[in-house]
PDB file of C-alpha atoms in Angstrom:
ATOM      1  CA  MET V   1      82.329 154.806 141.691  1.00 44.00           C
ATOM      2  CA  ARG V   2      79.344 152.621 140.723  1.00 45.00           C
ATOM      3  CA  LYS V   3      77.546 155.684 139.325  1.00 50.00           C
ATOM      4  CA  ILE V   4      80.531 156.609 137.155  1.00 47.00           C
ATOM      5  CA  VAL V   5      80.678 153.070 135.737  1.00 40.00           C
ATOM      6  CA  ILE V   6      76.930 153.153 134.962  1.00 45.00           C
ATOM      7  CA  LEU V   7      77.251 156.564 133.292  1.00 46.00           C
ATOM      8  CA  ALA V   8      80.266 155.395 131.250  1.00 46.00           C
ATOM      9  CA  ALA V   9      78.318 152.335 130.052  1.00 46.00           C
ATOM     10  CA  LEU V  10      75.326 154.473 129.072  1.00 49.00           C
ATOM     11  CA  ALA V  11      77.605 156.943 127.282  1.00 49.00           C
ATOM     12  CA  ALA V  12      79.238 154.117 125.333  1.00 47.00           C
ATOM     13  CA  ALA V  13      75.839 152.742 124.335  1.00 48.00           C
ATOM     14  CA  THR V  14      74.619 156.194 123.274  1.00 47.00           C
ATOM     15  CA  VAL V  15      77.713 156.900 121.179  1.00 47.00           C
ATOM     16  CA  ALA V  16      77.674 153.405 119.638  1.00 45.00           C
ATOM     17  CA  SER V  17      73.994 153.600 118.654  1.00 46.00           C
ATOM     18  CA  PRO V  18      74.522 156.001 115.714  1.00 45.00           C
ATOM     19  CA  ALA V  19      76.923 153.602 114.037  1.00 44.00           C
ATOM     20  CA  LEU V  20      74.349 150.823 114.237  1.00 43.00           C
ATOM     21  CA  ALA V  21      71.522 152.989 112.946  1.00 41.00           C
ATOM     22  CA  GLN V  22      73.288 154.688 110.034  1.00 45.00           C
ATOM     23  CA  SER V  23      72.272 152.014 107.553  1.00 47.00           C
ATOM     24  CA  ASP V  24      68.529 152.555 107.928  1.00 58.00           C
ATOM     25  CA  LYS V  25      68.473 156.305 108.756  1.00 67.00           C
ATOM     26  CA  THR V  26      66.046 155.961 111.678  1.00 87.00           C
ATOM     27  CA  GLY V  27      67.541 158.886 113.573  1.00 93.00           C
ATOM     28  CA  GLU V  28      70.660 160.886 114.302  1.00 95.00           C
ATOM     29  CA  GLY V  29      73.384 161.197 116.901  1.00 97.00           C
ATOM     30  CA  ARG V  30      74.500 164.466 118.444  1.00 98.00           C
ATOM     31  CA  VAL V  31      77.222 165.940 120.630  1.00 98.00           C
ATOM     32  CA  GLU V  32      77.164 169.428 122.132  1.00 98.00           C
ATOM     33  CA  VAL V  33      78.722 171.986 124.416  1.00 98.00           C
ATOM     34  CA  ARG V  34      76.477 174.225 126.492  1.00 98.00           C
ATOM     35  CA  GLY V  35      76.428 176.884 129.132  1.00 98.00           C
ATOM     36  CA  GLY V  36      74.198 179.299 130.950  1.00 98.00           C
ATOM     37  CA  ILE V  37      72.943 180.277 134.373  1.00 98.00           C
ATOM     38  CA  ALA V  38      72.047 178.015 137.310  1.00 96.00           C
ATOM     39  CA  TRP V  39      70.089 179.389 140.273  1.00 95.00           C
ATOM     40  CA  ALA V  40      68.687 178.238 143.606  1.00 92.00           C
ATOM     41  CA  GLN V  41      67.686 179.949 146.854  1.00 92.00           C
ATOM     42  CA  GLY V  42      68.380 183.427 145.494  1.00 93.00           C
ATOM     43  CA  GLN V  43      71.903 182.660 144.263  1.00 93.00           C
ATOM     44  CA  GLU V  44      73.033 182.547 140.617  1.00 96.00           C
ATOM     45  CA  GLU V  45      76.146 181.030 139.047  1.00 97.00           C
ATOM     46  CA  ALA V  46      77.287 180.291 135.516  1.00 98.00           C
ATOM     47  CA  PHE V  47      77.516 176.666 134.357  1.00 98.00           C
ATOM     48  CA  ALA V  48      79.189 174.856 131.458  1.00 98.00           C
ATOM     49  CA  GLY V  49      78.674 171.329 130.190  1.00 98.00           C
ATOM     50  CA  VAL V  50      78.806 168.686 127.484  1.00 98.00           C
ATOM     51  CA  ALA V  51      76.288 166.114 126.253  1.00 98.00           C
ATOM     52  CA  ALA V  52      75.933 163.246 123.787  1.00 98.00           C
ATOM     53  CA  GLY V  53      72.732 161.654 122.593  1.00 98.00           C
ATOM     54  CA  TYR V  54      70.759 159.944 119.906  1.00 98.00           C
ATOM     55  CA  ASP V  55      67.281 160.816 118.604  1.00 97.00           C
ATOM     56  CA  PHE V  56      65.052 158.197 116.971  1.00 97.00           C
ATOM     57  CA  ASP V  57      62.573 159.353 114.335  1.00 96.00           C
ATOM     58  CA  LEU V  58      58.910 158.552 115.020  1.00 96.00           C
ATOM     59  CA  GLY V  59      57.700 159.525 111.580  1.00 93.00           C
ATOM     60  CA  ASP V  60      57.768 162.945 109.953  1.00 91.00           C
ATOM     61  CA  THR V  61      56.576 164.947 112.960  1.00 95.00           C
ATOM     62  CA  ALA V  62      57.901 163.357 116.174  1.00 97.00           C
ATOM     63  CA  PHE V  63      61.049 161.945 117.784  1.00 98.00           C
ATOM     64  CA  VAL V  64      62.290 160.358 121.011  1.00 98.00           C
ATOM     65  CA  GLY V  65      65.883 160.380 122.233  1.00 98.00           C
ATOM     66  CA  ALA V  66      68.399 159.410 124.907  1.00 98.00           C
ATOM     67  CA  GLU V  67      71.169 161.590 126.353  1.00 98.00           C
ATOM     68  CA  VAL V  68      74.079 161.527 128.785  1.00 98.00           C
ATOM     69  CA  SER V  69      75.600 164.759 130.049  1.00 98.00           C
ATOM     70  CA  ALA V  70      77.976 166.403 132.502  1.00 97.00           C
ATOM     71  CA  ASP V  71      77.423 169.968 133.745  1.00 96.00           C
ATOM     72  CA  LYS V  72      79.569 171.992 136.158  1.00 95.00           C
ATOM     73  CA  VAL V  73      78.416 175.035 138.079  1.00 92.00           C
ATOM     74  CA  LEU V  74      81.411 177.366 137.861  1.00 95.00           C
ATOM     75  CA  ALA V  75      81.480 178.177 141.580  1.00 88.00           C
ATOM     76  CA  GLY V  76      84.210 177.014 143.907  1.00 82.00           C
ATOM     77  CA  GLY V  77      83.462 173.644 145.456  1.00 83.00           C
ATOM     78  CA  ALA V  78      80.584 172.694 143.148  1.00 85.00           C
ATOM     79  CA  ASP V  79      80.552 169.094 141.937  1.00 89.00           C
ATOM     80  CA  VAL V  80      79.973 168.002 138.350  1.00 93.00           C
ATOM     81  CA  LEU V  81      76.336 166.973 137.772  1.00 92.00           C
ATOM     82  CA  PHE V  82      76.251 163.773 135.707  1.00 95.00           C
ATOM     83  CA  SER V  83      72.880 163.013 134.106  1.00 96.00           C
ATOM     84  CA  VAL V  84      71.197 160.363 132.013  1.00 98.00           C
ATOM     85  CA  GLY V  85      67.799 160.973 130.512  1.00 98.00           C
ATOM     86  CA  GLY V  86      65.572 161.200 127.533  1.00 98.00           C
ATOM     87  CA  ARG V  87      63.537 163.605 125.498  1.00 98.00           C
ATOM     88  CA  VAL V  88      60.398 163.402 123.409  1.00 98.00           C
ATOM     89  CA  GLY V  89      59.226 166.055 121.028  1.00 98.00           C
ATOM     90  CA  ALA V  90      57.828 167.370 117.801  1.00 98.00           C
ATOM     91  CA  LYS V  91      59.651 168.348 114.627  1.00 97.00           C
ATOM     92  CA  ILE V  92      58.924 171.939 113.593  1.00 97.00           C
ATOM     93  CA  GLY V  93      59.419 172.350 109.850  1.00 93.00           C
ATOM     94  CA  ASP V  94      62.671 171.064 108.374  1.00 91.00           C
ATOM     95  CA  ALA V  95      64.991 172.592 110.979  1.00 96.00           C
ATOM     96  CA  GLY V  96      63.346 172.764 114.419  1.00 97.00           C
ATOM     97  CA  ARG V  97      62.594 170.444 117.323  1.00 98.00           C
ATOM     98  CA  VAL V  98      60.626 171.346 120.435  1.00 98.00           C
ATOM     99  CA  TYR V  99      60.852 168.826 123.275  1.00 98.00           C
ATOM    100  CA  ALA V 100      60.224 167.864 126.886  1.00 98.00           C
ATOM    101  CA  LEU V 101      62.994 166.120 128.789  1.00 98.00           C
ATOM    102  CA  ALA V 102      63.393 164.135 131.990  1.00 98.00           C
ATOM    103  CA  GLY V 103      65.956 161.943 133.659  1.00 98.00           C
ATOM    104  CA  TYR V 104      68.157 161.376 136.662  1.00 96.00           C
ATOM    105  CA  GLY V 105      71.262 163.248 137.776  1.00 92.00           C
ATOM    106  CA  PHE V 106      73.855 162.743 140.453  1.00 88.00           C
ATOM    107  CA  THR V 107      76.879 164.423 142.014  1.00 85.00           C
ATOM    108  CA  GLU V 108      79.181 163.296 144.802  1.00 82.00           C
ATOM    109  CA  GLY V 109      76.601 164.331 147.399  1.00 76.00           C
ATOM    110  CA  ASP V 110      73.165 164.683 145.805  1.00 79.00           C
ATOM    111  CA  ASP V 111      71.003 162.549 143.516  1.00 87.00           C
ATOM    112  CA  GLY V 112      67.647 163.276 141.970  1.00 92.00           C
ATOM    113  CA  ALA V 113      65.382 163.551 138.986  1.00 96.00           C
ATOM    114  CA  PHE V 114      65.195 166.458 136.552  1.00 96.00           C
ATOM    115  CA  ALA V 115      62.603 167.716 134.111  1.00 98.00           C
ATOM    116  CA  GLY V 116      62.543 170.489 131.545  1.00 98.00           C
ATOM    117  CA  ALA V 117      61.907 171.642 128.004  1.00 98.00           C
ATOM    118  CA  GLY V 118      63.853 173.013 125.073  1.00 98.00           C
ATOM    119  CA  TYR V 119      64.088 173.982 121.441  1.00 98.00           C
ATOM    120  CA  GLN V 120      66.782 172.829 118.988  1.00 98.00           C
ATOM    121  CA  HIS V 121      67.301 174.453 115.575  1.00 98.00           C
ATOM    122  CA  ASN V 122      69.497 173.168 112.748  1.00 97.00           C
ATOM    123  CA  LEU V 123      71.867 175.842 111.468  1.00 98.00           C
ATOM    124  CA  GLY V 124      73.086 173.767 108.551  1.00 94.00           C
ATOM    125  CA  GLU V 125      73.548 170.177 107.488  1.00 93.00           C
ATOM    126  CA  LYS V 126      75.540 169.176 110.602  1.00 97.00           C
ATOM    127  CA  ILE V 127      75.392 172.081 113.122  1.00 98.00           C
ATOM    128  CA  PHE V 128      72.593 172.927 115.558  1.00 98.00           C
ATOM    129  CA  ALA V 129      71.913 175.457 118.305  1.00 98.00           C
ATOM    130  CA  LYS V 130      69.548 175.022 121.233  1.00 98.00           C
ATOM    131  CA  ILE V 131      67.991 176.713 124.224  1.00 98.00           C
ATOM    132  CA  GLU V 132      66.919 174.646 127.216  1.00 98.00           C
ATOM    133  CA  TYR V 133      65.529 174.869 130.757  1.00 98.00           C
ATOM    134  CA  ARG V 134      65.938 172.142 133.416  1.00 97.00           C
ATOM    135  CA  ARG V 135      64.867 171.895 137.011  1.00 96.00           C
ATOM    136  CA  THR V 136      66.789 169.366 139.086  1.00 91.00           C
ATOM    137  CA  LEU V 137      64.952 167.808 141.984  1.00 85.00           C
ATOM    138  CA  VAL V 138      67.988 166.733 144.009  1.00 74.00           C
ATOM    139  CA  GLU V 139      68.190 166.175 147.744  1.00 72.00           C
ATOM    140  CA  GLY V 140      68.284 169.672 149.200  1.00 74.00           C
ATOM    141  CA  PRO V 141      67.172 172.759 147.269  1.00 82.00           C
ATOM    142  CA  ASP V 142      65.977 172.335 143.669  1.00 87.00           C
ATOM    143  CA  VAL V 143      68.342 173.918 141.142  1.00 90.00           C
ATOM    144  CA  ASN V 144      67.236 175.618 137.899  1.00 96.00           C
ATOM    145  CA  PHE V 145      69.399 175.601 134.768  1.00 97.00           C
ATOM    146  CA  ALA V 146      68.718 177.869 131.766  1.00 98.00           C
ATOM    147  CA  GLY V 147      71.215 177.631 128.955  1.00 98.00           C
ATOM    148  CA  VAL V 148      72.155 177.597 125.317  1.00 98.00           C
ATOM    149  CA  GLY V 149      74.193 175.082 123.391  1.00 98.00           C
ATOM    150  CA  VAL V 150      75.792 174.397 120.051  1.00 98.00           C
ATOM    151  CA  GLY V 151      76.533 170.978 118.620  1.00 98.00           C
ATOM    152  CA  LEU V 152      77.118 168.581 115.752  1.00 98.00           C
ATOM    153  CA  ARG V 153      74.645 166.082 114.310  1.00 97.00           C
ATOM    154  CA  PHE V 154      75.790 162.848 112.671  1.00 95.00           C
TER     155      PHE V 154
END
């Protein structure tokens, strides 16, 4: 229960941050849905998830951001993986962002860090698409996630 309260507080802070930052345009908020394939120990399953975050501009070429997420492997009995983390990356032209990410995730039974990388591309003024890879380092076997997502920027 303590973990859920911490995640809820972080989610509230992440969602509230865009409203505070809108006046000086130092970054942008985002929400997304995503899905893909998760694999470990020779087994593969589909996953689906949601995320919310905020990216802070570090000039014209770089950014740093925070994110909260929930992902569910679509196999019977799998718990939802709640995560909180951050990303740092480079802006590619007017529409792209390449980034490294890291953070901490937890389920009912397992906790652990994750690390990965991704690419996000703006499809218009408010819509983006992304591709991302994560490796969770939970107690037990490490789990790999490769997925795509679509979201809104604000």
